[in-house]
mmCIF file of C-alpha atoms in Angstrom:
data_model
loop_
_atom_site.group_PDB
_atom_site.id
_atom_site.type_symbol
_atom_site.label_atom_id
_atom_site.label_comp_id
_atom_site.label_asym_id
_atom_site.label_seq_id
_atom_site.Cartn_x
_atom_site.Cartn_y
_atom_site.Cartn_z
ATOM 1 C CA UNK A 965 -8.500 1.264 -13.578
ATOM 2 C CA UNK A 966 -11.746 2.792 -14.577
ATOM 3 C CA UNK A 967 -11.889 6.477 -15.509
ATOM 4 C CA UNK A 968 -14.695 8.910 -15.097
ATOM 5 C CA UNK A 969 -17.692 8.964 -12.810
ATOM 6 C CA UNK A 970 -17.976 5.132 -12.588
ATOM 7 C CA UNK A 971 -14.354 4.934 -11.444
ATOM 8 C CA UNK A 972 -14.920 7.576 -8.842
ATOM 9 C CA UNK A 973 -17.879 5.661 -7.462
ATOM 10 C CA UNK A 974 -15.912 2.459 -7.326
ATOM 11 C CA UNK A 975 -13.045 4.135 -5.492
ATOM 12 C CA UNK A 976 -15.432 5.684 -3.012
ATOM 13 C CA UNK A 977 -17.010 2.299 -2.385
ATOM 14 C CA UNK A 978 -13.606 0.647 -1.791
ATOM 15 C CA UNK A 979 -12.508 3.437 0.515
ATOM 16 C CA UNK A 980 -15.776 3.137 2.478
ATOM 17 C CA UNK A 981 -15.212 -0.638 2.816
ATOM 18 C CA UNK A 982 -11.596 -0.273 3.850
ATOM 19 C CA UNK A 983 -12.445 2.291 6.481
ATOM 20 C CA UNK A 984 -15.896 1.050 7.494
ATOM 21 C CA UNK A 985 -15.150 -2.622 8.205
ATOM 22 C CA UNK A 986 -12.490 -1.945 10.897
ATOM 23 C CA UNK A 987 -14.743 0.724 12.521
ATOM 24 C CA UNK A 988 -17.722 -1.614 12.570
ATOM 25 C CA UNK A 989 -15.649 -4.473 13.930
ATOM 26 C CA UNK A 990 -14.231 -2.312 16.705
ATOM 27 C CA UNK A 991 -17.717 -1.097 17.643
ATOM 28 C CA UNK A 992 -19.138 -4.670 17.596
ATOM 29 C CA UNK A 993 -16.366 -6.204 19.677
ATOM 30 C CA UNK A 994 -16.526 -3.384 22.196
ATOM 31 C CA UNK A 995 -20.071 -4.571 23.025
ATOM 32 C CA UNK A 996 -19.577 -7.266 25.796
ATOM 33 C CA UNK A 997 -22.552 -9.523 24.902
ATOM 34 C CA UNK A 998 -21.382 -9.723 21.301
ATOM 35 C CA UNK A 999 -17.824 -10.485 22.397
ATOM 36 C CA UNK A 1000 -19.106 -13.298 24.682
ATOM 37 C CA UNK A 1001 -21.163 -14.670 21.791
ATOM 38 C CA UNK A 1002 -18.175 -14.531 19.410
ATOM 39 C CA UNK A 1003 -15.864 -16.261 21.890
ATOM 40 C CA UNK A 1004 -18.428 -19.002 22.588
ATOM 41 C CA UNK A 1005 -19.240 -19.429 18.881
ATOM 42 C CA UNK A 1006 -15.777 -19.427 17.414
ATOM 43 C CA UNK A 1007 -13.663 -20.533 20.466
ATOM 44 C CA UNK A 1008 -11.053 -17.793 20.155
ATOM 45 C CA UNK A 1009 -9.971 -18.383 23.711
ATOM 46 C CA UNK A 1010 -10.236 -21.832 25.195
ATOM 47 C CA UNK A 1011 -8.789 -22.268 28.651
ATOM 48 C CA UNK A 1012 -7.849 -25.698 29.976
ATOM 49 C CA UNK A 1013 -9.946 -26.964 32.840
ATOM 50 C CA UNK A 1014 -8.457 -26.569 36.291
ATOM 51 C CA UNK A 1015 -6.914 -29.829 37.259
ATOM 52 C CA UNK A 1016 -6.468 -29.293 41.014
ATOM 53 C CA UNK A 1017 -8.149 -27.070 43.576
ATOM 54 C CA UNK A 1018 -6.295 -25.155 46.207
ATOM 55 C CA UNK A 1019 -7.372 -27.653 48.909
ATOM 56 C CA UNK A 1020 -6.098 -30.556 46.825
ATOM 57 C CA UNK A 1021 -2.732 -28.828 46.380
ATOM 58 C CA UNK A 1022 -2.412 -28.197 50.134
ATOM 59 C CA UNK A 1023 -3.272 -31.847 50.864
ATOM 60 C CA UNK A 1024 -0.696 -33.011 48.274
ATOM 61 C CA UNK A 1025 1.962 -30.726 49.775
ATOM 62 C CA UNK A 1026 1.318 -32.118 53.307
ATOM 63 C CA UNK A 1027 1.381 -35.676 51.996
ATOM 64 C CA UNK A 1028 4.687 -35.081 50.265
ATOM 65 C CA UNK A 1029 6.235 -33.598 53.424
ATOM 66 C CA UNK A 1030 4.948 -36.577 55.410
ATOM 67 C CA UNK A 1031 6.429 -39.008 52.800
ATOM 68 C CA UNK A 1032 9.800 -37.272 52.979
ATOM 69 C CA UNK A 1033 9.841 -37.649 56.766
ATOM 70 C CA UNK A 1034 8.991 -41.355 56.413
ATOM 71 C CA UNK A 1035 11.761 -41.783 53.838
ATOM 72 C CA UNK A 1036 14.287 -40.152 56.192
ATOM 73 C CA UNK A 1037 13.285 -42.501 58.995
ATOM 74 C CA UNK A 1038 13.542 -45.512 56.642
ATOM 75 C CA UNK A 1039 16.925 -44.387 55.372
ATOM 76 C CA UNK A 1040 18.289 -44.011 58.842
ATOM 77 C CA UNK A 1041 16.962 -47.466 59.774
ATOM 78 C CA UNK A 1042 18.608 -48.944 56.663
ATOM 79 C CA UNK A 1043 21.850 -47.209 57.447
ATOM 80 C CA UNK A 1044 21.788 -48.681 60.977
ATOM 81 C CA UNK A 1045 21.019 -52.172 59.605
ATOM 82 C CA UNK A 1046 23.847 -51.886 57.162
ATOM 83 C CA UNK A 1047 26.250 -50.830 59.905
ATOM 84 C CA UNK A 1048 25.095 -53.795 62.062
ATOM 85 C CA UNK A 1049 25.432 -56.216 59.115
ATOM 86 C CA UNK A 1050 28.983 -54.965 58.390
ATOM 87 C CA UNK A 1051 29.928 -55.484 62.059
ATOM 88 C CA UNK A 1052 28.572 -59.041 61.927
ATOM 89 C CA UNK A 1053 30.461 -59.832 58.743
ATOM 90 C CA UNK A 1054 33.706 -58.454 60.172
ATOM 91 C CA UNK A 1055 33.313 -60.642 63.260
ATOM 92 C CA UNK A 1056 32.718 -63.744 61.096
ATOM 93 C CA UNK A 1057 35.761 -62.904 59.009
ATOM 94 C CA UNK A 1058 37.946 -62.536 62.048
ATOM 95 C CA UNK A 1059 36.856 -65.977 63.333
ATOM 96 C CA UNK A 1060 37.296 -67.837 60.039
ATOM 97 C CA UNK A 1061 40.236 -66.784 58.003
ATOM 98 C CA UNK A 1062 40.432 -69.130 55.086
ATOM 99 C CA UNK A 1063 42.490 -68.213 52.125
ATOM 100 C CA UNK A 1064 43.126 -69.909 48.875
ATOM 101 C CA UNK A 1065 46.689 -70.911 49.770
ATOM 102 C CA UNK A 1066 45.608 -72.850 52.865
ATOM 103 C CA UNK A 1067 45.881 -76.146 50.965
ATOM 104 C CA UNK A 1068 49.734 -75.648 51.053
ATOM 105 C CA UNK A 1069 49.846 -75.898 54.777
ATOM 106 C CA UNK A 1070 50.486 -79.323 56.202
ATOM 107 C CA UNK A 1071 47.956 -79.252 58.942
ATOM 108 C CA UNK A 1072 44.833 -78.105 57.089
ATOM 109 C CA UNK A 1073 45.120 -78.249 53.333
ATOM 110 C CA UNK A 1074 46.344 -81.638 52.148
ATOM 111 C CA UNK A 1075 45.048 -84.955 53.217
ATOM 112 C CA UNK A 1076 47.315 -86.976 55.430
ATOM 113 C CA UNK A 1077 49.430 -89.751 53.842
ATOM 114 C CA UNK A 1078 48.653 -92.606 56.258
#
């Protein structure tokens, strides 16, 4: 630390810098054209571009609702087909009842000994 008049001048300069810089920065950034220039120059704030417009979002929402309706119709059709297929299989099973032990029976399973 410097003593005397030179030290006092140095301390006054440091105090002026410490107080003056924040005041000047506040004044400069309160001026809108300077703030716009600083933002453009240094990219302090960079917003992402808008991906979708409101009309696009509404169209997407309507398409999604339409797709959900189509899916419900398709699911009900598949359910009905599944029910019909199960009925058909059950009828076929009732007509032909073959089991693995049928070869023990005399009439069907073993060849005749003639």
